PDB file of C-alpha atoms in Angstrom:
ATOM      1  CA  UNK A   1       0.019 -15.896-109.728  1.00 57.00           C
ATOM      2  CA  UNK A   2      -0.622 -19.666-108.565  1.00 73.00           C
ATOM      3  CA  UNK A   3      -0.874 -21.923-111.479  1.00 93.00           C
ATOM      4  CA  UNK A   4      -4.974 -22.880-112.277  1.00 97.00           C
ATOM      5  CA  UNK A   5      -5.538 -26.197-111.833  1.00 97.00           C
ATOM      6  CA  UNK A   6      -7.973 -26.497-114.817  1.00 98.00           C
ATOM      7  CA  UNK A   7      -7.752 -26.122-118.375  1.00 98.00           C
ATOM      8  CA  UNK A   8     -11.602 -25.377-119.171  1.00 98.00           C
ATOM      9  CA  UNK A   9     -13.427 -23.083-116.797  1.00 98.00           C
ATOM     10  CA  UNK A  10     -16.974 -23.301-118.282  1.00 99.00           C
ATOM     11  CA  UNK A  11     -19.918 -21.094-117.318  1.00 98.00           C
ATOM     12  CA  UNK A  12     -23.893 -20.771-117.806  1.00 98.00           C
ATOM     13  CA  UNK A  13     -24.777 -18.229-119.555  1.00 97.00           C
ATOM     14  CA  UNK A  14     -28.251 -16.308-117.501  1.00 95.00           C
ATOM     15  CA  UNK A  15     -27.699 -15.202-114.006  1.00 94.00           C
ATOM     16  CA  UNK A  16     -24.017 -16.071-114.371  1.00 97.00           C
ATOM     17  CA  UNK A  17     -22.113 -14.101-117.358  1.00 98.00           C
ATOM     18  CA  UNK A  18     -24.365 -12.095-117.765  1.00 97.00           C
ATOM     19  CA  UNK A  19     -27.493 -10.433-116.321  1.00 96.00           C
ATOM     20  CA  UNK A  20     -30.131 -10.719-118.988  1.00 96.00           C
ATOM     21  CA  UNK A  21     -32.820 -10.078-116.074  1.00 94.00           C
ATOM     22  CA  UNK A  22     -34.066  -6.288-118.099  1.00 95.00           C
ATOM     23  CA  UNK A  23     -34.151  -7.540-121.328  1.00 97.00           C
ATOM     24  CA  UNK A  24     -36.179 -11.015-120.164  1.00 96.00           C
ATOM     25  CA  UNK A  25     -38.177  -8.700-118.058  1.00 95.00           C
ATOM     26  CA  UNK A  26     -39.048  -6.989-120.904  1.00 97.00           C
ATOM     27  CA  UNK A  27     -40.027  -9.717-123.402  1.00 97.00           C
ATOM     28  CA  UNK A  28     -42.421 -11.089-120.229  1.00 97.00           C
ATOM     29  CA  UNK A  29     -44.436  -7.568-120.115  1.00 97.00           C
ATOM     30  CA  UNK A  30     -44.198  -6.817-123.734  1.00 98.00           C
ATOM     31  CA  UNK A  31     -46.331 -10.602-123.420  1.00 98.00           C
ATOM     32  CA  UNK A  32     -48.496 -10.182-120.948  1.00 97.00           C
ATOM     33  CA  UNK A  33     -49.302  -6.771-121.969  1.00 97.00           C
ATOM     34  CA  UNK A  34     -51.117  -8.151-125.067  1.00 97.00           C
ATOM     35  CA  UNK A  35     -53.819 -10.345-122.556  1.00 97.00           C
ATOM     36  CA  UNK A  36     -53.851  -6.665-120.915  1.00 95.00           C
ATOM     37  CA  UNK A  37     -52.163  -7.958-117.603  1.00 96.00           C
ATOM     38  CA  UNK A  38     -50.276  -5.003-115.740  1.00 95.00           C
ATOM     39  CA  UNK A  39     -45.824  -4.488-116.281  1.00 96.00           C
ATOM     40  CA  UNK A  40     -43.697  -6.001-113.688  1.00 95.00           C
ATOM     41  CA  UNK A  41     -40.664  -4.420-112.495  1.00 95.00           C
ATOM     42  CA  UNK A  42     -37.612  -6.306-113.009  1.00 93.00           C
ATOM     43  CA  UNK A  43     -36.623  -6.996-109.472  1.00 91.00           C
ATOM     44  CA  UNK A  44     -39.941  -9.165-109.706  1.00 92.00           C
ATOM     45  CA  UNK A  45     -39.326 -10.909-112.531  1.00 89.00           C
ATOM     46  CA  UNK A  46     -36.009 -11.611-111.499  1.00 87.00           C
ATOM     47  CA  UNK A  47     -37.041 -15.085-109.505  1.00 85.00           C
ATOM     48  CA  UNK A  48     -39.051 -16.319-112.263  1.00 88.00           C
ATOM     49  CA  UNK A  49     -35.864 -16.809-114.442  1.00 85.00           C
ATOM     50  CA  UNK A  50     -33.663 -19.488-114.408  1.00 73.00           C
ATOM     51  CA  UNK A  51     -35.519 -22.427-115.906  1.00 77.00           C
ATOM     52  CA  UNK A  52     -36.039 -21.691-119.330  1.00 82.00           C
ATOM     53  CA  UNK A  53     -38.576 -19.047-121.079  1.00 90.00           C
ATOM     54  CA  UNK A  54     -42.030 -21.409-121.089  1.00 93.00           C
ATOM     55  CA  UNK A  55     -41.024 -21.695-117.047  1.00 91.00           C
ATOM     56  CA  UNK A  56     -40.730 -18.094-116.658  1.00 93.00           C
ATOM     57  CA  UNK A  57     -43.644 -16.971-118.509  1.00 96.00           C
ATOM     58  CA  UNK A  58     -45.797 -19.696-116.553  1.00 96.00           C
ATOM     59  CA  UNK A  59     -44.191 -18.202-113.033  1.00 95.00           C
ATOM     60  CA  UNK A  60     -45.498 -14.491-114.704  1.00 96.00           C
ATOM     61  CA  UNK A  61     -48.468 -15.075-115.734  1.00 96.00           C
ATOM     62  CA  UNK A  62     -49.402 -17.031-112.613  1.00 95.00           C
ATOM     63  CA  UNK A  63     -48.568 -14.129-110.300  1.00 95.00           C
ATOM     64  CA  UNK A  64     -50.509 -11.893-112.739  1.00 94.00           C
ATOM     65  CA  UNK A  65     -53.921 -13.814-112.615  1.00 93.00           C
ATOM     66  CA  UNK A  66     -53.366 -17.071-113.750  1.00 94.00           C
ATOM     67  CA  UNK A  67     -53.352 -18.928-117.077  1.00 94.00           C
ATOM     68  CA  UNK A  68     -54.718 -21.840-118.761  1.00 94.00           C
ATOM     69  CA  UNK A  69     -52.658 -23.653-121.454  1.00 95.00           C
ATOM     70  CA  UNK A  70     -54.392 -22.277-124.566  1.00 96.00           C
ATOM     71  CA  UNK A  71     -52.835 -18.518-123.082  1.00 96.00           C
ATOM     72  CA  UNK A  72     -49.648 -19.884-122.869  1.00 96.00           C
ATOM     73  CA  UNK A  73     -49.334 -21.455-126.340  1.00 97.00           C
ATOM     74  CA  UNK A  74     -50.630 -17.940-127.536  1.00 97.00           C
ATOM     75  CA  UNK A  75     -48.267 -15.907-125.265  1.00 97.00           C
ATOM     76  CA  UNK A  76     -44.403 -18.163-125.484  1.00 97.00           C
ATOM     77  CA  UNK A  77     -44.125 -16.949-129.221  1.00 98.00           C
ATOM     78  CA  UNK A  78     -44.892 -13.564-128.364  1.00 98.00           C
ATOM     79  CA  UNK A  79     -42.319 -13.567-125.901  1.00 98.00           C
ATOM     80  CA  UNK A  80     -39.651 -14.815-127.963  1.00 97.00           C
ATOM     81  CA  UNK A  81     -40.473 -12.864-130.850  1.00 97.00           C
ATOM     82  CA  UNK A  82     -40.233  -9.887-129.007  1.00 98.00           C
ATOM     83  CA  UNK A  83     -36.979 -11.061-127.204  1.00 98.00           C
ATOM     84  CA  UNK A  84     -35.049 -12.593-130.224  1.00 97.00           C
ATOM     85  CA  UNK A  85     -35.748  -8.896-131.695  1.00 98.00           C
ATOM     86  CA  UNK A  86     -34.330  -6.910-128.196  1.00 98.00           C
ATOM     87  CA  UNK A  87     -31.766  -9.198-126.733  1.00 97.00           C
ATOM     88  CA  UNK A  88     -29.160  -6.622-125.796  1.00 97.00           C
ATOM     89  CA  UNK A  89     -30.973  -3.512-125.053  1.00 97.00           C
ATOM     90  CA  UNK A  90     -30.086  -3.834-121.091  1.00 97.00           C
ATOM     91  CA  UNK A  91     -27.916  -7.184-120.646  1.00 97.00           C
ATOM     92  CA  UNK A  92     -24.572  -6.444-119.181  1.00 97.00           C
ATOM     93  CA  UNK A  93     -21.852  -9.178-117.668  1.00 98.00           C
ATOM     94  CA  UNK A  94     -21.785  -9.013-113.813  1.00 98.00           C
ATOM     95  CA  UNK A  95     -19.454  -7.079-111.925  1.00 98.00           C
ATOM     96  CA  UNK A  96     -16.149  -8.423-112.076  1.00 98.00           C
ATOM     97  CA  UNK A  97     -16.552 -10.909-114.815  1.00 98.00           C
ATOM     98  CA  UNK A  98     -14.437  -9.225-117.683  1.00 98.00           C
ATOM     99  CA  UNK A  99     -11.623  -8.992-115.537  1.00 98.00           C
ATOM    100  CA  UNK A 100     -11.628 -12.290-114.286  1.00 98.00           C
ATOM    101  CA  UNK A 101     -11.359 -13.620-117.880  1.00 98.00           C
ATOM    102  CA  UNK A 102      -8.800 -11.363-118.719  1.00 98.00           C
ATOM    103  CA  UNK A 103      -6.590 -13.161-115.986  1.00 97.00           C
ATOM    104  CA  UNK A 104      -7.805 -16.666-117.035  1.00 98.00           C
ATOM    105  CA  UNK A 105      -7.229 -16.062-119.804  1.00 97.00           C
ATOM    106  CA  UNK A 106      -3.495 -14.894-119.618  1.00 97.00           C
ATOM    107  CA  UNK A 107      -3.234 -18.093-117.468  1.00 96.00           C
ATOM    108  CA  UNK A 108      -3.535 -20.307-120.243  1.00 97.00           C
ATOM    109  CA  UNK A 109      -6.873 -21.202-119.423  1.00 98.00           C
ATOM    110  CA  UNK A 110      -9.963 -21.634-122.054  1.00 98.00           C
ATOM    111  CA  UNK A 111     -13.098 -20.301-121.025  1.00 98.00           C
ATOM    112  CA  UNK A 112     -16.663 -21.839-122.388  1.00 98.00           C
ATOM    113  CA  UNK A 113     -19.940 -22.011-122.322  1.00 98.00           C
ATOM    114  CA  UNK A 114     -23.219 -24.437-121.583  1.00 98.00           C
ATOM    115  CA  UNK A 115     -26.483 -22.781-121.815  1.00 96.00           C
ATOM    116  CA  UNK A 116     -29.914 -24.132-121.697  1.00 94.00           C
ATOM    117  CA  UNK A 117     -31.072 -21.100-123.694  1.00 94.00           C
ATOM    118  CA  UNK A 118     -31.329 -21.888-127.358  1.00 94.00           C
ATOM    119  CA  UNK A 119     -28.688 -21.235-129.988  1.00 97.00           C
ATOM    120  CA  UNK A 120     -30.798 -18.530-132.102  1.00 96.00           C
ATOM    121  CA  UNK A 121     -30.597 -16.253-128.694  1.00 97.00           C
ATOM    122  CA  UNK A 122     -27.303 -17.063-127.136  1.00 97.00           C
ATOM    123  CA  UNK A 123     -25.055 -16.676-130.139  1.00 98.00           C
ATOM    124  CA  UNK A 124     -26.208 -13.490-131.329  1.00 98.00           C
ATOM    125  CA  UNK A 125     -26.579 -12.062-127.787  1.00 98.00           C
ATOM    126  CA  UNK A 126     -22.511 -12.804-127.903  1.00 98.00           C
ATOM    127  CA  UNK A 127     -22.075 -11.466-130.775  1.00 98.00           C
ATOM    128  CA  UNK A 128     -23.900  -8.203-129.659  1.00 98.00           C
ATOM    129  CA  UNK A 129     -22.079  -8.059-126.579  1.00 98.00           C
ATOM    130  CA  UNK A 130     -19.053  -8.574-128.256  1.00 97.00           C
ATOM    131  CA  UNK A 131     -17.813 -11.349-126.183  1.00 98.00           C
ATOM    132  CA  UNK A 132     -17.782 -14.630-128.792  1.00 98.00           C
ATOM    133  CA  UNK A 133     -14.082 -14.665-129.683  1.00 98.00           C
ATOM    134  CA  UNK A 134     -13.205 -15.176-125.737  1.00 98.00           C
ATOM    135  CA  UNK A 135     -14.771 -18.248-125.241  1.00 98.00           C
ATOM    136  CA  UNK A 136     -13.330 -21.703-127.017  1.00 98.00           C
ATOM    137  CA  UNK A 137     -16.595 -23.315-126.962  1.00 98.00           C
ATOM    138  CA  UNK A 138     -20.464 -22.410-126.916  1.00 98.00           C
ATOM    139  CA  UNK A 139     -23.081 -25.001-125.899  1.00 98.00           C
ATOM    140  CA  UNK A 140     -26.719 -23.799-125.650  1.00 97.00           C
ATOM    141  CA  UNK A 141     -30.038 -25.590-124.861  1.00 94.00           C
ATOM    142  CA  UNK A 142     -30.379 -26.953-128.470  1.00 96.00           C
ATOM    143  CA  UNK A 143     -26.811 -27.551-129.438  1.00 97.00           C
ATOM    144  CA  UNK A 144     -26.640 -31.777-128.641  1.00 97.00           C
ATOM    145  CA  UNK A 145     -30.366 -31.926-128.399  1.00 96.00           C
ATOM    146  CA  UNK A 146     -30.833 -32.147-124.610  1.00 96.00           C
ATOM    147  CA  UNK A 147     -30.310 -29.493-122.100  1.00 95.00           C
ATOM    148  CA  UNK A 148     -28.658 -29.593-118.342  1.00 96.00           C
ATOM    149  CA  UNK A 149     -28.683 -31.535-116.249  1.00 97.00           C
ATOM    150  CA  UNK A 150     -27.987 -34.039-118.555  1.00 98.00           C
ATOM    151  CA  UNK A 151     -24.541 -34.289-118.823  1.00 98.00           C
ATOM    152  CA  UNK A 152     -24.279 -34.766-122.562  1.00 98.00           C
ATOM    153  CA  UNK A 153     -24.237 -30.496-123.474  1.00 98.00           C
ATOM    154  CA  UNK A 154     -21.543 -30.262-120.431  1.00 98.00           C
ATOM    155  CA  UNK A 155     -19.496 -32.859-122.421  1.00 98.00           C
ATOM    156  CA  UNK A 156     -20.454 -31.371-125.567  1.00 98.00           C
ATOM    157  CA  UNK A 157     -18.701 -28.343-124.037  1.00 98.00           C
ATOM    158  CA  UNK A 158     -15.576 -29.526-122.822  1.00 98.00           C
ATOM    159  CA  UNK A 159     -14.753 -31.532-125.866  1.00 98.00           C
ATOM    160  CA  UNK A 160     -15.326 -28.815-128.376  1.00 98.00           C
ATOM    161  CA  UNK A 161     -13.104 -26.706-126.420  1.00 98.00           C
ATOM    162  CA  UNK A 162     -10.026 -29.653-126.755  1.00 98.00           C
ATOM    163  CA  UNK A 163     -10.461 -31.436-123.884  1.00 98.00           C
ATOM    164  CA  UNK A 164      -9.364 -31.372-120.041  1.00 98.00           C
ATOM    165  CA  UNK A 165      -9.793 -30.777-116.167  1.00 98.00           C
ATOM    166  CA  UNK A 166     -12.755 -28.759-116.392  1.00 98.00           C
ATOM    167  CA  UNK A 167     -14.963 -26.658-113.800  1.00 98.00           C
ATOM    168  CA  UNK A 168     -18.621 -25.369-114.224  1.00 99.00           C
ATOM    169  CA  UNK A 169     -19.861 -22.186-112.930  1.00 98.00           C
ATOM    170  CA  UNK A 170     -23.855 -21.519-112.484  1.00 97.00           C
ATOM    171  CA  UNK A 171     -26.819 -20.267-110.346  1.00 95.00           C
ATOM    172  CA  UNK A 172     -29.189 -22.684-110.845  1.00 93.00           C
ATOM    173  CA  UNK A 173     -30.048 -26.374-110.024  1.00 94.00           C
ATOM    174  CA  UNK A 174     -29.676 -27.179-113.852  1.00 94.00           C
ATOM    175  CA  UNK A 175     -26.374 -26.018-114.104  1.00 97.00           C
ATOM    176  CA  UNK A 176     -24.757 -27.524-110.240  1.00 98.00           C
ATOM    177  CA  UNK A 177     -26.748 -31.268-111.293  1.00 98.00           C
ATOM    178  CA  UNK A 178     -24.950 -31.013-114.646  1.00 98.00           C
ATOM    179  CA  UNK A 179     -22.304 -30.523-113.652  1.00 98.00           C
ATOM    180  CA  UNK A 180     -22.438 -33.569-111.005  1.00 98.00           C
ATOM    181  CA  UNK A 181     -23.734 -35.887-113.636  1.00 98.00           C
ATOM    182  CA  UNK A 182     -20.931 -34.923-116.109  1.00 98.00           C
ATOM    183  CA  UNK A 183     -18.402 -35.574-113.432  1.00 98.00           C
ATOM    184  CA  UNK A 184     -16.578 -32.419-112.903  1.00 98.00           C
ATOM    185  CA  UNK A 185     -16.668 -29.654-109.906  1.00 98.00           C
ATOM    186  CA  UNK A 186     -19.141 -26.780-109.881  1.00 98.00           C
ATOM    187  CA  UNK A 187     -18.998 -23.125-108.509  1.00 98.00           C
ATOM    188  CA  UNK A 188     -22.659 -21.468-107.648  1.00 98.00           C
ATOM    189  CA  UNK A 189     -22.864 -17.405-108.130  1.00 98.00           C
ATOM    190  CA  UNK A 190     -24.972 -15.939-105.077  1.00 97.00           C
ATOM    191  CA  UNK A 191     -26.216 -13.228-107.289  1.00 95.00           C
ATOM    192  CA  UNK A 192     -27.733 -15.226-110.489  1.00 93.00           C
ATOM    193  CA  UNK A 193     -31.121 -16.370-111.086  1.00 91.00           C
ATOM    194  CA  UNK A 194     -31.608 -18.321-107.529  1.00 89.00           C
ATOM    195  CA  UNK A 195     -35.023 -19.530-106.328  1.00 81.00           C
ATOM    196  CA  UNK A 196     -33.525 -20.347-103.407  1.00 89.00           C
ATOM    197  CA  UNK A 197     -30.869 -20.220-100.953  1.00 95.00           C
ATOM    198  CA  UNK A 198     -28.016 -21.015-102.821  1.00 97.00           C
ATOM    199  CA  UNK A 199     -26.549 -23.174-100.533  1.00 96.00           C
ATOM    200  CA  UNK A 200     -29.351 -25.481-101.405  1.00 96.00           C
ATOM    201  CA  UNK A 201     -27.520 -25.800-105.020  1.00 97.00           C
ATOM    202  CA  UNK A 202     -24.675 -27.831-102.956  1.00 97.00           C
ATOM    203  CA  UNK A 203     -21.804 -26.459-105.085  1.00 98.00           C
ATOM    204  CA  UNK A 204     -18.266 -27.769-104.237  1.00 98.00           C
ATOM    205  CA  UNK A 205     -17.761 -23.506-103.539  1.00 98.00           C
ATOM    206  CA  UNK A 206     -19.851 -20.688-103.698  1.00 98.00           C
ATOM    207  CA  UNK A 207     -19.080 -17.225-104.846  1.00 98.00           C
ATOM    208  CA  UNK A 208     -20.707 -13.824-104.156  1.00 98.00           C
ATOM    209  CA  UNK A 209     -18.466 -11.931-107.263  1.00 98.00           C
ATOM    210  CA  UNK A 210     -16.458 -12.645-109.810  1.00 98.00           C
ATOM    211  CA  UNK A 211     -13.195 -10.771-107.743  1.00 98.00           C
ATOM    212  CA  UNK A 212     -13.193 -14.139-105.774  1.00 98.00           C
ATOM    213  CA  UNK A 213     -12.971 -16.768-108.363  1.00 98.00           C
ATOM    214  CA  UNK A 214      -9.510 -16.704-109.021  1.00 98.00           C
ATOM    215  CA  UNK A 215      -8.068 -16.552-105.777  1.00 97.00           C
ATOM    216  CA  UNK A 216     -10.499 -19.315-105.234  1.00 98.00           C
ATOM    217  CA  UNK A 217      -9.145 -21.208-108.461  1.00 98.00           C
ATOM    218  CA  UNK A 218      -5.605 -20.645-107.625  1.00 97.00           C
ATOM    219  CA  UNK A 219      -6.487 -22.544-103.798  1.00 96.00           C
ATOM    220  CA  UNK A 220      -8.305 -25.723-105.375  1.00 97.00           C
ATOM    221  CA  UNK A 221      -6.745 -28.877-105.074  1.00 93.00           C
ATOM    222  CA  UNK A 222      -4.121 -30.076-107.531  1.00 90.00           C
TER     223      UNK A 222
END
């Protein structure tokens, strides 16, 4: 195997680990359901995700009828509630993923992550998925006190995991920005959270599964 030329390889958590898109999906209807708005499936939910839970409830409701913001101040807690209780009922790592850490991994290389979803739902929804102990660091939305694109939770991130030549995996704006502003190279997933093509993201690379990141690892630039 070619030697990695990074030491950190750091991902976003939703629509890039992991596909949370059933168990958000759920949360939304169990929400809406209580204003007596009608269930959508998750294949329709799945572009309102990617920029936080107020966003996607907004982008839901909207599409269901509208809102004002005294609904939406009623609805958000309902949401998480209801999510905080069922985080791991359908969430599953993309195809591909658990491999490609396994081979990181035995590489030398630490793996970490910067979220902008908020502590008291990533870490347990590690935990459930038994995937905590893999990762050197864990950054989400709430950790530093400012979220992506910021670059402060990126940097967060790459110091708590020692240091180093670092790369950032994601699928949304949020993650490819941070990434800019904190310096360091980003990869976009084609099959996260997009609301858009994801060349728009401009990504030094783009990958459509997780069997192509480390050949493409092993062919960046020393």
């Amino acid at each position: 195997m070619a030697k990695i030329p990074f030491d950190i390889v750091g991902f976003d958590l939703d629509g890039t680990l992991i596909d949370t898109s059933g168990d958000l999906a759920a949360a939304v209807n169990h929400a809406i359901a209580t204003i007596d708005r009608p269930p959508f499936p998750v294949e329709a939910i799945r572009p309102f995700v990617g920029k936080g839970a107020k966003v996607m409830l907004e982008r839901a409701l909207d599409a269901s009828g509208g809102y004002d913001d005294a609904t939406l101040a009623q609805l958000l807690p309902v949401l998480l509630d209801y999510y905080q209780a069922n985080l791991s009922a359908h969430s599953v790592p993309y195809p591909g993923l658990v491999a490609a850490m396994d081979a990181l991994a035995a590489a030398g290389v630490k793996l970490a992550i910067c979220t902008n979803k908020a502590e008291r739902f990533t870490l347990p929804l590690m935990d459930q998925l038994g995937l905590t102990s893999r990762f050197a660091s864990i950054v989400g939305g709430d950790t530093v006190g400012i979220a992506k694109p910021d670059p402060a939770p990126i940097h967060a991130m790459i110091a708590r995991a020692g240091g180093g030549r670092t790369i950032f995996i994601g699928d949304t704006i949020n993650d490819i920005a941070g990434a800019r502003n904190a310096g360091i190279p980003s990869i976009a997933v084609s099959f996260g959270f997009l609301d858009g093509p994801v060349e728009n993201l401009a990504a030094d690379a783009v990958i459509d599964h997780f069997d192509a990141l480390l050949p493409l690892l092993e062919s960046w630039p020393q």
